[in-house]
XYZ file of C-alpha atoms in Angstrom:
755
model
C 83.778 -3.412 54.613
C 80.472 -1.590 54.097
C 81.238 -0.912 50.485
C 81.805 -4.553 49.707
C 78.508 -5.456 51.295
C 76.660 -2.810 49.201
C 78.212 -4.015 45.951
C 77.225 -7.562 46.723
C 73.546 -6.591 47.252
C 73.388 -4.771 43.941
C 74.872 -7.735 42.064
C 72.417 -10.029 43.756
C 69.416 -7.832 42.687
C 70.587 -7.714 39.059
C 70.672 -11.494 38.937
C 67.073 -11.617 40.266
C 65.824 -9.064 37.684
C 67.459 -10.944 34.837
C 65.778 -14.157 35.882
C 62.276 -12.395 36.024
C 62.686 -10.823 32.594
C 63.596 -14.084 30.897
C 60.665 -15.834 32.500
C 58.221 -13.160 31.476
C 59.526 -13.140 27.944
C 58.787 -16.806 27.669
C 55.257 -16.251 28.946
C 54.713 -13.413 26.548
C 55.817 -15.550 23.637
C 53.375 -18.226 24.683
C 50.577 -15.651 25.103
C 51.337 -14.105 21.720
C 51.143 -17.508 20.124
C 47.773 -18.196 21.703
C 46.378 -14.805 20.612
C 47.738 -15.324 17.116
C 46.086 -18.721 16.881
C 42.808 -17.236 18.170
C 42.973 -14.443 15.615
C 43.631 -16.921 12.840
C 40.678 -18.970 14.045
C 38.365 -15.946 14.209
C 39.474 -14.812 10.770
C 38.707 -18.213 9.376
C 35.318 -18.183 11.108
C 34.496 -14.738 9.714
C 35.481 -15.947 6.258
C 33.129 -18.905 6.601
C 30.269 -16.659 7.853
C 30.798 -14.179 5.052
C 30.939 -16.916 2.455
C 27.884 -18.810 3.660
C 25.628 -16.167 5.345
C 27.013 -12.816 4.259
C 23.976 -11.632 2.285
C 21.552 -12.451 5.071
C 23.587 -10.620 7.701
C 24.142 -7.681 5.352
C 20.379 -7.170 4.994
C 19.946 -7.483 8.738
C 22.590 -4.868 9.442
C 21.163 -2.478 6.859
C 17.700 -2.867 8.308
C 19.006 -1.766 11.696
C 20.745 1.329 10.391
C 19.148 4.722 10.980
C 17.079 6.073 8.051
C 14.079 8.313 7.363
C 11.253 8.205 4.827
C 9.143 11.064 3.413
C 5.909 10.666 1.476
C 5.751 12.742 -1.688
C 2.138 13.813 -2.401
C 0.563 13.312 -5.809
C -1.502 15.958 -7.553
C -5.161 14.969 -7.931
C -6.436 15.313 -11.492
C -8.457 18.347 -12.549
C -12.106 18.452 -13.629
C -12.790 20.597 -16.691
C -15.915 21.706 -18.503
C -16.460 20.870 -22.173
C -14.554 23.996 -23.255
C -11.572 23.396 -20.966
C -12.551 25.764 -18.155
C -11.450 24.508 -14.737
C -14.197 23.251 -12.445
C -11.877 21.617 -9.887
C -8.100 21.591 -9.509
C -5.381 20.898 -6.946
C -3.036 23.665 -5.846
C 0.268 23.139 -4.058
C 0.266 24.361 -0.460
C 2.774 24.088 2.354
C 2.800 22.923 5.956
C 5.276 24.758 8.210
C 7.215 22.227 10.320
C 9.265 22.940 13.478
C 12.374 20.918 14.412
C 12.683 21.703 18.134
C 16.012 19.856 18.415
C 17.625 21.912 15.651
C 16.462 25.271 16.940
C 17.737 24.383 20.450
C 21.320 23.576 19.367
C 22.402 27.174 19.855
C 20.865 29.814 22.096
C 21.300 32.403 19.349
C 18.767 30.599 17.122
C 15.693 30.828 19.329
C 14.736 34.527 19.254
C 15.423 35.184 15.532
C 13.408 32.073 14.647
C 10.451 33.069 16.809
C 10.586 36.621 15.466
C 10.495 35.340 11.882
C 7.511 33.097 12.629
C 5.600 35.973 14.205
C 6.311 38.542 11.494
C 6.053 36.333 8.408
C 3.152 33.964 9.086
C 1.542 35.355 12.250
C 2.362 32.466 14.595
C 1.619 32.811 18.320
C 5.238 32.584 19.492
C 4.399 32.170 23.178
C 2.949 28.717 22.582
C 5.863 27.821 20.278
C 8.396 28.948 22.899
C 6.719 26.731 25.490
C 6.722 23.781 23.114
C 10.418 24.162 22.301
C 11.311 24.380 25.994
C 9.437 21.175 26.744
C 10.659 19.209 23.718
C 14.126 20.599 22.998
C 15.784 17.175 22.980
C 13.073 14.986 21.472
C 10.768 16.647 18.947
C 11.868 16.935 15.329
C 8.407 17.221 13.734
C 5.742 19.638 14.924
C 3.235 21.262 12.545
C 3.044 25.014 13.122
C 0.693 25.890 10.245
C -1.136 23.924 7.570
C -1.940 24.496 3.924
C -0.369 27.913 3.435
C 0.016 29.254 -0.077
C 3.427 30.131 -1.487
C 2.881 33.874 -1.129
C 2.240 33.380 2.577
C 5.530 31.582 3.225
C 7.729 33.311 0.646
C 9.194 35.780 3.145
C 9.979 33.066 5.689
C 11.663 30.965 2.998
C 13.916 33.898 2.075
C 14.977 34.448 5.700
C 15.840 30.767 6.123
C 17.837 30.795 2.881
C 20.050 33.744 3.825
C 23.747 33.043 4.356
C 24.575 32.451 8.049
C 20.886 32.792 8.878
C 19.948 32.474 12.538
C 16.462 31.283 11.591
C 16.864 27.576 12.148
C 14.744 24.452 12.725
C 12.007 25.443 10.244
C 11.223 23.499 7.065
C 8.288 23.089 4.693
C 6.246 20.055 3.779
C 4.495 19.995 0.369
C 0.801 19.166 0.102
C -2.097 19.759 -2.325
C -5.372 21.517 -1.601
C -8.519 20.991 -3.703
C -9.832 24.220 -5.172
C -13.133 24.961 -6.914
C -12.916 28.270 -8.818
C -16.677 28.436 -9.386
C -17.566 28.136 -5.704
C -21.065 26.653 -5.792
C -21.162 26.313 -9.599
C -22.169 22.756 -10.559
C -21.690 21.664 -6.940
C -24.100 18.721 -7.306
C -22.237 17.459 -10.357
C -18.670 17.953 -9.140
C -18.842 16.805 -5.513
C -15.880 17.470 -3.226
C -12.982 15.800 -1.444
C -12.443 15.057 2.221
C -9.370 16.159 4.153
C -7.579 12.933 3.178
C -8.089 13.639 -0.543
C -10.882 11.104 -1.094
C -13.846 12.078 -3.277
C -17.356 12.464 -1.867
C -20.466 12.814 -4.023
C -20.615 13.602 -7.729
C -17.704 13.162 -10.104
C -15.143 13.376 -7.304
C -16.496 10.156 -5.810
C -17.504 8.305 -8.979
C -14.120 8.878 -10.649
C -12.049 8.847 -7.454
C -9.688 6.114 -8.708
C -9.153 7.974 -11.986
C -8.490 11.339 -10.348
C -6.234 9.874 -7.647
C -2.551 9.334 -8.332
C 0.111 7.320 -6.520
C 2.159 8.929 -3.719
C 5.943 8.919 -4.061
C 8.644 8.176 -1.469
C 11.996 9.647 -0.574
C 14.152 7.292 1.496
C 17.203 8.377 3.446
C 19.650 6.215 5.465
C 23.178 6.251 6.851
C 25.557 3.899 5.030
C 28.557 2.132 6.522
C 30.683 5.274 6.166
C 28.023 7.302 8.000
C 27.120 9.120 4.795
C 23.443 9.833 3.999
C 22.207 7.902 0.983
C 18.833 8.932 -0.584
C 16.509 7.170 -3.002
C 13.498 8.967 -4.525
C 10.469 7.294 -6.080
C 8.505 10.167 -7.684
C 4.732 10.559 -7.205
C 2.417 9.788 -10.110
C -0.248 12.473 -10.575
C -3.891 11.585 -11.243
C -5.696 11.806 -14.571
C -8.076 14.667 -15.378
C -11.703 14.651 -16.561
C -13.158 16.644 -19.445
C -16.898 16.832 -18.848
C -19.913 17.496 -21.049
C -20.931 20.379 -18.769
C -20.840 23.836 -20.363
C -20.255 26.356 -17.580
C -22.067 29.080 -19.514
C -25.233 26.984 -19.789
C -24.748 25.779 -16.224
C -24.459 29.364 -15.014
C -27.684 30.389 -16.790
C -29.569 27.453 -15.256
C -28.330 28.202 -11.753
C -29.100 31.915 -12.127
C -32.776 31.240 -12.764
C -33.099 28.598 -10.067
C -31.748 31.165 -7.624
C -34.067 33.829 -9.023
C -37.046 31.522 -8.420
C -35.933 31.041 -4.826
C -35.552 34.766 -4.255
C -39.060 35.358 -5.597
C -40.807 32.765 -3.425
C -38.563 32.528 -0.325
C -40.566 33.005 2.890
C -43.688 33.407 0.745
C -46.284 31.234 2.489
C -44.076 30.008 5.330
C -40.486 30.497 6.442
C -38.094 28.687 4.155
C -36.707 28.412 0.641
C -38.789 29.132 -2.456
C -39.449 25.377 -2.692
C -38.299 22.249 -0.912
C -36.188 21.467 -3.988
C -35.860 22.853 -7.500
C -33.965 20.821 -10.102
C -33.028 21.332 -13.745
C -31.282 19.241 -16.411
C -30.341 20.180 -19.968
C -29.281 17.272 -22.189
C -28.257 16.761 -25.799
C -31.119 14.625 -27.136
C -28.877 12.883 -29.702
C -26.019 11.800 -27.446
C -27.113 11.657 -23.803
C -24.518 14.304 -22.914
C -25.581 16.401 -19.933
C -24.903 20.067 -20.692
C -26.131 21.332 -17.324
C -27.478 19.835 -14.121
C -28.356 21.794 -11.009
C -30.628 21.912 -8.000
C -31.447 24.487 -5.369
C -30.369 24.969 -2.639
C -26.663 24.558 -3.435
C -23.474 24.917 -1.401
C -19.957 26.311 -1.722
C -17.537 23.540 -2.693
C -14.713 25.451 -0.990
C -16.671 25.603 2.286
C -18.909 22.538 2.341
C -19.650 22.644 6.067
C -20.892 26.217 6.165
C -24.177 25.785 8.024
C -25.641 29.038 6.712
C -26.389 27.150 3.464
C -28.940 25.099 5.430
C -31.142 28.089 6.247
C -34.511 27.653 4.552
C -34.299 23.847 4.220
C -36.900 21.548 5.807
C -35.726 20.112 9.127
C -35.406 16.316 9.021
C -36.096 13.890 11.860
C -33.917 10.895 12.779
C -35.491 8.843 9.981
C -34.772 11.559 7.415
C -38.416 12.627 7.104
C -39.551 16.251 7.037
C -40.789 17.549 10.375
C -42.766 20.468 8.966
C -40.306 22.996 10.395
C -37.545 24.838 8.565
C -33.977 25.833 9.397
C -33.787 29.504 10.386
C -31.076 31.769 11.716
C -32.733 31.480 15.134
C -32.677 27.658 15.359
C -29.402 27.131 13.495
C -27.541 26.847 16.803
C -29.544 23.701 17.603
C -27.832 21.969 14.679
C -24.435 23.149 15.876
C -25.150 21.526 19.249
C -26.378 18.237 17.739
C -23.798 16.685 15.413
C -26.161 13.932 14.230
C -28.838 16.433 13.231
C -26.223 18.637 11.586
C -24.862 15.823 9.405
C -28.400 14.746 8.475
C -29.066 18.218 7.160
C -25.700 18.508 5.433
C -26.134 15.157 3.688
C -29.532 16.314 2.429
C -27.869 19.484 1.131
C -24.995 17.628 -0.560
C -27.225 15.080 -2.336
C -27.959 15.665 -6.012
C -31.745 16.068 -6.277
C -31.652 15.248 -9.997
C -30.426 11.676 -9.413
C -30.923 10.928 -5.698
C -34.556 11.872 -5.013
C -37.674 10.144 -6.310
C -41.158 11.546 -6.827
C -44.326 10.752 -8.755
C -43.715 12.428 -12.135
C -47.272 13.365 -13.043
C -48.389 14.272 -16.555
C -44.914 14.515 -18.101
C -45.243 10.735 -18.463
C -48.380 10.938 -20.620
C -46.429 10.962 -23.919
C -44.893 7.631 -22.854
C -48.348 6.205 -22.228
C -49.327 7.184 -25.761
C -46.031 5.941 -27.241
C -46.495 2.513 -25.615
C -49.994 2.234 -27.029
C -49.013 3.243 -30.568
C -45.779 1.213 -30.679
C -47.505 -1.950 -29.420
C -50.311 -1.562 -31.951
C -52.906 -1.234 -29.205
C -54.005 2.122 -30.643
C -53.326 4.006 -33.869
C -53.064 7.446 -32.285
C -56.120 8.668 -34.237
C -58.724 7.566 -31.675
C -61.089 9.903 -29.841
C -62.300 9.470 -26.287
C -65.015 11.310 -24.394
C -64.141 13.074 -21.134
C -66.963 13.877 -18.749
C -64.718 15.156 -15.996
C -64.053 11.811 -14.315
C -63.929 8.077 -14.921
C -64.766 5.382 -12.385
C -62.243 2.538 -12.333
C -61.861 -0.095 -9.635
C -64.515 1.595 -7.528
C -62.701 4.942 -7.498
C -63.991 8.012 -9.377
C -60.760 9.376 -10.899
C -61.163 13.002 -11.920
C -59.755 15.011 -14.756
C -58.378 18.502 -14.163
C -61.451 19.904 -15.891
C -64.249 18.775 -13.632
C -66.768 19.992 -16.238
C -65.266 17.549 -18.746
C -63.386 18.154 -21.995
C -65.833 16.270 -24.203
C -64.643 14.258 -27.173
C -60.889 14.638 -27.593
C -58.400 13.088 -29.956
C -55.287 11.648 -28.331
C -53.300 14.625 -29.620
C -55.779 16.954 -27.903
C -55.564 14.781 -24.794
C -51.828 15.458 -24.670
C -52.320 19.149 -25.508
C -54.860 19.663 -22.717
C -53.370 16.997 -20.412
C -56.635 15.124 -20.076
C -56.437 12.279 -17.547
C -59.571 10.518 -18.795
C -58.116 10.414 -22.299
C -54.933 8.764 -20.987
C -56.872 6.243 -18.880
C -58.663 5.076 -22.022
C -55.325 4.766 -23.840
C -53.801 2.718 -21.000
C -56.870 0.502 -20.824
C -56.558 -0.255 -24.542
C -52.845 -0.980 -24.078
C -53.317 -3.395 -21.181
C -51.366 -4.070 -17.998
C -48.802 -6.469 -19.449
C -47.829 -4.212 -22.351
C -47.885 -1.063 -20.208
C -45.502 -2.523 -17.605
C -43.294 -3.953 -20.361
C -42.860 -0.498 -21.864
C -42.109 1.027 -18.473
C -39.179 -1.381 -18.351
C -38.216 -0.501 -21.941
C -38.175 3.181 -20.941
C -35.869 2.151 -18.059
C -38.190 3.001 -15.156
C -37.248 0.959 -12.105
C -33.647 0.667 -13.317
C -30.638 2.897 -12.884
C -29.586 4.916 -15.899
C -25.937 4.310 -14.876
C -25.086 7.972 -15.238
C -21.479 8.509 -14.168
C -22.268 10.296 -10.908
C -22.198 8.935 -7.371
C -25.514 8.573 -5.574
C -28.008 7.541 -8.270
C -30.987 5.950 -6.543
C -32.467 2.542 -7.346
C -36.198 2.583 -8.064
C -36.962 -1.084 -8.720
C -39.303 -1.248 -5.719
C -41.098 1.972 -6.669
C -42.888 0.770 -9.811
C -45.523 -1.856 -10.442
C -45.019 -5.176 -12.180
C -47.638 -6.988 -14.236
C -48.386 -9.118 -11.148
C -48.921 -6.184 -8.753
C -50.709 -3.789 -11.117
C -54.516 -3.823 -11.361
C -57.052 -1.664 -13.176
C -56.848 1.264 -10.737
C -53.064 1.262 -10.719
C -53.003 1.137 -14.516
C -55.344 4.132 -14.652
C -53.303 6.298 -12.255
C -49.956 5.288 -13.724
C -51.218 6.358 -17.156
C -50.907 9.979 -16.032
C -47.842 9.588 -13.802
C -49.309 8.957 -10.336
C -48.677 5.747 -8.419
C -45.038 5.106 -9.326
C -41.810 6.935 -8.581
C -38.818 7.890 -10.698
C -35.813 10.214 -10.650
C -35.312 13.255 -12.848
C -32.500 11.604 -14.805
C -34.694 8.547 -15.523
C -37.538 10.676 -16.862
C -35.224 12.901 -18.894
C -33.403 9.965 -20.529
C -36.668 8.201 -21.403
C -38.219 11.373 -22.813
C -35.202 12.061 -25.058
C -35.774 8.666 -26.695
C -39.374 9.681 -27.432
C -38.351 12.691 -29.513
C -35.029 11.647 -31.132
C -36.341 8.732 -33.170
C -36.564 6.211 -30.347
C -32.894 5.924 -29.334
C -32.211 5.556 -25.612
C -28.775 6.941 -24.817
C -27.003 6.242 -21.565
C -26.713 9.671 -19.928
C -23.163 10.709 -19.145
C -21.209 13.639 -17.730
C -17.604 12.827 -18.726
C -16.552 12.670 -22.368
C -12.790 12.285 -22.042
C -10.121 11.194 -19.543
C -6.765 12.960 -19.932
C -3.319 12.068 -18.510
C -1.187 14.604 -16.545
C 0.801 15.239 -19.726
C -2.375 16.094 -21.658
C -2.624 12.871 -23.649
C -6.073 11.324 -24.086
C -6.385 8.174 -22.000
C -9.977 7.370 -22.936
C -12.719 8.883 -25.081
C -16.208 8.193 -23.728
C -18.479 8.014 -26.749
C -22.301 8.254 -26.702
C -23.768 4.839 -26.020
C -27.154 3.691 -27.337
C -28.616 1.123 -24.946
C -31.767 0.279 -26.901
C -34.398 1.568 -29.276
C -37.528 2.212 -27.244
C -39.920 3.064 -30.103
C -39.791 3.360 -33.879
C -38.992 6.620 -35.657
C -42.573 6.728 -36.942
C -43.988 6.572 -33.410
C -41.409 9.133 -32.280
C -42.573 11.555 -34.994
C -46.218 11.176 -33.923
C -45.453 11.711 -30.238
C -43.299 14.765 -30.995
C -46.123 16.340 -33.042
C -48.461 15.834 -30.079
C -45.977 17.370 -27.659
C -45.567 20.378 -29.954
C -49.267 21.115 -29.392
C -48.691 21.412 -25.637
C -46.868 24.684 -26.363
C -48.316 25.785 -29.710
C -51.910 24.561 -29.351
C -54.729 26.937 -28.509
C -55.405 25.130 -25.232
C -51.914 23.822 -24.613
C -50.943 23.629 -20.955
C -47.308 24.596 -21.676
C -47.757 27.854 -23.607
C -45.931 29.827 -20.910
C -42.758 27.765 -21.454
C -42.139 29.162 -24.956
C -39.199 31.593 -25.122
C -39.524 34.676 -27.319
C -38.750 33.920 -30.947
C -38.715 30.134 -30.665
C -41.137 27.274 -30.945
C -40.547 24.390 -28.575
C -42.406 21.238 -27.587
C -42.843 19.434 -24.301
C -45.196 18.365 -21.565
C -46.304 19.869 -18.275
C -46.669 17.843 -15.104
C -48.224 18.298 -11.679
C -48.187 15.414 -9.210
C -49.745 15.334 -5.764
C -47.441 14.206 -2.991
C -48.077 11.901 -0.043
C -49.946 12.410 2.242
C -52.670 13.295 -0.263
C -54.588 15.198 2.411
C -51.842 17.854 2.534
C -52.618 18.794 -1.079
C -48.982 19.574 -1.892
C -47.540 19.185 -5.367
C -44.483 18.573 -7.511
C -44.639 20.770 -10.629
C -42.607 20.186 -13.775
C -42.054 20.846 -17.455
C -40.184 18.487 -19.750
C -39.453 20.018 -23.132
C -37.161 20.253 -26.135
C -35.974 22.822 -28.674
C -36.325 23.570 -31.492
C -39.749 21.986 -31.982
C -39.150 20.762 -35.536
C -35.595 19.501 -35.028
C -34.880 18.862 -31.332
C -31.278 19.416 -30.283
C -31.593 19.809 -26.534
C -34.092 18.697 -23.910
C -34.786 20.581 -20.698
C -36.458 19.310 -17.544
C -37.363 21.526 -14.588
C -38.966 20.164 -11.412
C -40.286 22.336 -8.575
C -40.889 20.294 -5.433
C -43.594 21.948 -3.318
C -43.239 25.677 -4.015
C -43.553 27.998 -1.053
C -47.101 29.143 -1.858
C -50.620 28.576 -0.580
C -51.531 24.971 -1.451
C -54.810 26.226 -2.897
C -52.799 27.529 -5.867
C -49.794 25.205 -5.656
C -50.847 22.752 -8.356
C -49.947 24.990 -11.294
C -47.229 23.902 -13.729
C -46.476 27.566 -14.484
C -44.057 27.557 -11.554
C -41.903 25.271 -13.723
C -42.729 26.576 -17.203
C -41.633 30.110 -16.384
C -38.231 28.854 -15.244
C -37.913 26.926 -18.510
C -38.802 30.031 -20.514
C -36.204 32.146 -18.720
C -33.464 29.546 -19.166
C -34.142 28.884 -22.863
C -34.363 32.608 -23.609
C -30.622 32.799 -22.919
C -29.433 29.266 -23.696
C -30.793 28.961 -27.252
C -29.052 32.107 -28.616
C -25.856 31.088 -26.822
C -25.980 27.735 -28.641
C -26.439 29.485 -31.996
C -29.977 28.185 -32.521
C -31.941 30.586 -34.722
C -35.342 32.053 -33.946
C -38.252 30.943 -36.117
C -41.146 32.984 -34.702
C -42.009 36.636 -35.098
C -41.232 38.810 -32.109
C -43.758 41.161 -30.582
C -42.669 44.612 -29.461
C -42.992 43.451 -25.880
C -40.698 40.468 -26.545
C -38.125 42.666 -28.281
C -38.059 44.980 -25.262
C -37.704 41.950 -22.985
C -34.728 40.580 -24.949
C -33.064 43.988 -25.104
C -33.438 44.368 -21.348
C -31.804 40.968 -20.872
C -29.176 41.858 -23.494
C -29.972 38.626 -25.310
C -28.994 38.446 -28.966
C -31.894 38.171 -31.412
C -30.857 35.096 -33.426
C -32.670 35.506 -36.731
C -31.646 33.052 -39.480
C -29.658 34.367 -42.466
C -31.600 35.216 -45.601
C -31.649 32.241 -48.016
C -30.204 32.650 -51.475
C -32.732 33.272 -54.251
C -34.610 30.096 -55.082
C -33.464 28.331 -51.920
C -35.630 27.358 -49.004
C -34.836 26.790 -45.360
C -35.611 24.007 -42.962
C -38.166 26.273 -41.352
C -40.134 26.754 -44.594
C -41.960 23.482 -44.168
C -41.937 22.461 -40.500
C -42.732 18.922 -39.492
C -46.385 18.784 -38.568
C -48.888 21.642 -38.461
C -48.083 23.165 -35.095
C -50.975 24.895 -33.440
C -53.538 23.589 -35.868
C -55.524 21.498 -33.431
C -56.030 17.794 -33.216
C -53.593 15.358 -34.743
C -51.233 18.141 -35.870
C -51.958 17.505 -39.534
C -52.486 13.739 -39.216
C -55.360 11.987 -40.952
C -57.631 11.303 -38.010
C -60.121 9.314 -39.986
C -62.872 11.767 -39.056
C -65.146 13.500 -41.550
C -63.884 17.124 -41.639
C -67.395 18.317 -42.292
C -68.670 16.792 -39.074
C -68.178 19.246 -36.188
C -68.093 18.344 -32.520
C -70.610 20.180 -30.350
C -68.975 22.937 -28.319
C -68.363 22.088 -24.677
C -69.575 24.398 -21.958
C -66.752 26.500 -20.480
C -68.416 28.129 -17.460
C -65.093 29.149 -15.864
C -64.648 31.822 -18.519
C -67.440 33.772 -16.810
C -65.988 33.382 -13.295
C -64.653 36.509 -11.557
C -60.872 36.926 -11.514
C -59.056 37.114 -8.192
C -56.874 40.254 -8.504
C -54.173 38.937 -6.163
C -53.526 35.579 -7.864
C -54.893 36.123 -11.385
C -56.959 32.930 -11.166
C -60.685 32.646 -11.770
C -62.763 31.838 -8.690
C -65.641 29.344 -8.838
C -68.489 31.187 -7.045
C -70.118 27.894 -6.000
C -67.086 26.224 -4.393
C -64.554 29.050 -3.911
C -61.908 26.982 -5.733
C -59.318 28.702 -7.891
C -59.599 27.832 -11.593
C -57.129 28.367 -14.435
C -58.964 30.926 -16.609
C -57.594 29.372 -19.833
C -57.799 25.598 -19.347
C -60.454 25.374 -16.641
C -58.109 23.368 -14.391
C -59.401 23.390 -10.815
C -56.516 24.102 -8.441
C -56.061 22.715 -4.961
C -58.537 19.927 -5.631
C -56.665 16.963 -6.951
C -53.518 14.971 -7.524
C -52.739 17.386 -10.346
C -53.757 20.778 -11.492
C -54.090 18.730 -14.649
C -54.911 15.541 -12.850
C -57.169 13.510 -10.625
C -59.642 14.727 -8.057
C -59.366 14.610 -4.314
C -61.744 11.673 -4.062
C -59.958 9.679 -6.721
C -57.706 7.460 -4.629
C -57.530 6.459 -0.992
C -55.202 8.249 1.380
C -51.816 6.929 2.412
C -51.894 3.595 4.153
C -54.425 2.200 1.690
C -52.974 3.743 -1.446
C -52.032 1.287 -4.183
C -48.946 3.377 -4.948
C -45.767 1.364 -4.300
C -43.200 3.174 -2.202
C -45.243 6.359 -2.142
C-alpha cells in the first residue's frame, strides 16, 4: 500500500516539472526574440551613427585617449668673428629627471638608484629619498639637476643602460646652454641671453629672431590596441652670424683699455680709472666695425657677478651719479637692494659706444670747417686773429691759449685747436647752413647700427629756430650739443674717405645651420656729406694735428707711422665741477686712410686741475695702433729712433718696413698727399705773400717752472697748470683746448640742449 502511494507522488511531480519546463522554454524563446530584435536595432543604429557622424566621434575619442608630448629644443645660432672664430655658441646640456613612480615599483630599485645619483652626480640622496616617499604614486617628473655636461652624466647613463640594471626611474632631458669662449671679450657687442634663451643687449638682442630657431615636438599616445604611437616634428636650429669684428684687434683694444684702468684706478678717489672709457675701430671705406669696446666690462658667462661693479659710480633712483663709488665694503648694500643692484647692472651692461651721449668737444672742429668749405661760405685759406677770447652774445668765450694764438690760418686753427678760429668759421657759415650740415653728418639721428640700445639724440642738438649766436659759437668747437661715439665716428669717416657716409654695421653675413649663406650684408652708402675736394682739404688739416709743430695730437702717433686726427676735450655739466671728457679721433695711414680709431675717456680718475688734457686719450690710441697696424699688414713710413726700436722690441711688435721698390719704380709713399708738418695750409696756396712774415706771438709759458710731479708748467701768477708745448691752460675751461670758465652760464641757464 505504501509503495503504491510513493510511486503515485513521483509520477505526479514529473508531470509538474514537465509543465514548468515547457512554459519556461516558451518564455525563453520570446525573450530571445526580443533581444535579437534589440540587437538588430542597435546594430542598425550604430551603422547609421558610423555612416553619418563617424569622423566626428573618432576625433572625439582620440582626443580623450592618453598621450604625452615632449618639446625638442632648438640650437641657437652661433656668433662668429670675421675670421670664423666663435664668439658665442650653444652647447648641449642635460637635465636629470626623476620618475618617482617608476623607481617605487620595486623595493630593489630604490637603494641602487640613490647610490648611483650620489656617486655619479653628487646628489643629496636624503632629500631625494624623502621626495620619493611622499610622491611614490603621483610624481613622474622631478628635476634633480640642471644643465649638466655630457661628461658629468656619462657614468650615470652607463649604469642605467646596463642589462638588468637596478637603477631605475632616471632619464635625461636635452637642453642648450649659451657659451661665450672669450668670457668678457666683446661683451658690449655680443650681449647675452636670459635663462629662457632670449637675447639681451648687443647682437643677441638685435638679431634674436635670426639666431632663434623653432622648437620641435614629439607626440606619444595610446591607440585603440593600447600600443604607443609616436610622431616627431624635429626642431629647426637658428641661423648664425658672421661679424665684422676681428678678435685679434678687439683683444688689443681691450688690453689697453684695461691697462689704462689699472694705471689710474683709485688715483684721485676710489673707483675705476675713469667713469667710462670707450674705443671703436672702423674701416673708413665700408662702415665695418673691426672692434668696439668700453671699460668696465663683464663676463658674458657670469653676467650677474657683482664684483664687476666695484669701481663704478653709484647711481640714484633716477640713474644719476651720486658722487660715491661701489667698493668691496658697500657691495653688500646692492645685494640687499634688488632695485639698486639692477640699476648698477644695467649701467654695466649698456654699450657706452652707442648708448651714452656727451658733448664731443674739439673732435667736431673738422666738421665745422668742412661745412664752411662745402657750402662756399669760406675757401679754407682764410686767416683769423685770436686774442685769447671772443665775446659773442654777451659772453666772453675763451680759447685754450689765454694769451692768444695771433693770426692763424684755418689749417693752423685745426692744428692748434683754436676755438676763436672756429667761431669765426661758424659765423661765416651761418646758423642755417651750420645746422643743415649737422643733419647731413647725421647728428640728432640714429646711425642704425645693428646693435640693440642705440640712443636717439634728436632732442640733444639745436635746430635753426633754437640756435642763436652764442650757441653757434660754442657748437663750432663741440660744446652745447650731444652725440654718441658711433655718430661721431661715422660722420668723421665721411670727412676723410672722400665724403661717403656709410651706415655702420657689425654683421656681414647670416649663415644657415648647414653653412649656406642666407644673406650677405654689403656696405651701404647713405649719402655723400661733402665733395672729395673738401675731404682732401680737411684730411690735410687733420694730418697737421699729429705732424704739425704745434699739433695737439702728436702723442697719438705710433712709432714708424704717420696718422691724422683730432683731439677733443669737453667740459661736462655741471660746469662748476670742472670735469672733462677727453678724446682722440684719428685715422691711419695719414696719406691713404684705411681705418679710423676713436677713443673717449669720460672723466679720468685724476685731479680736475689736470683733467682737461687729451693725452689721456692719445696715449691709448698710440698703444693700440702700435700693435694693430702691423697686424693689419700696414707698412711703416717713418724712420724709427733707437728708443722706438727698443719699445717695439719690448712689445714684440713686428717692424713693418715696406719692400724695396724695383729699380726705376716709386712707391705711394714717395710723394705723400699734402706737405705734412710743413705748417699752415699743408702745401695749399693760401693767397698770402710768402715774403710777408707774421710777427711772433709771445709765449710766456715757455719760461714757467715745470711741476716735477705732473710735468706741466705752472703759471706763477695764477697757479694754473699749463701745457708746456701748446700753452693750454688746464682746469680753467670747457676744454684744455677750449673755452674759459667765464664763457657760458652754469647749468640751469645754459643754452645747451639736454646738457
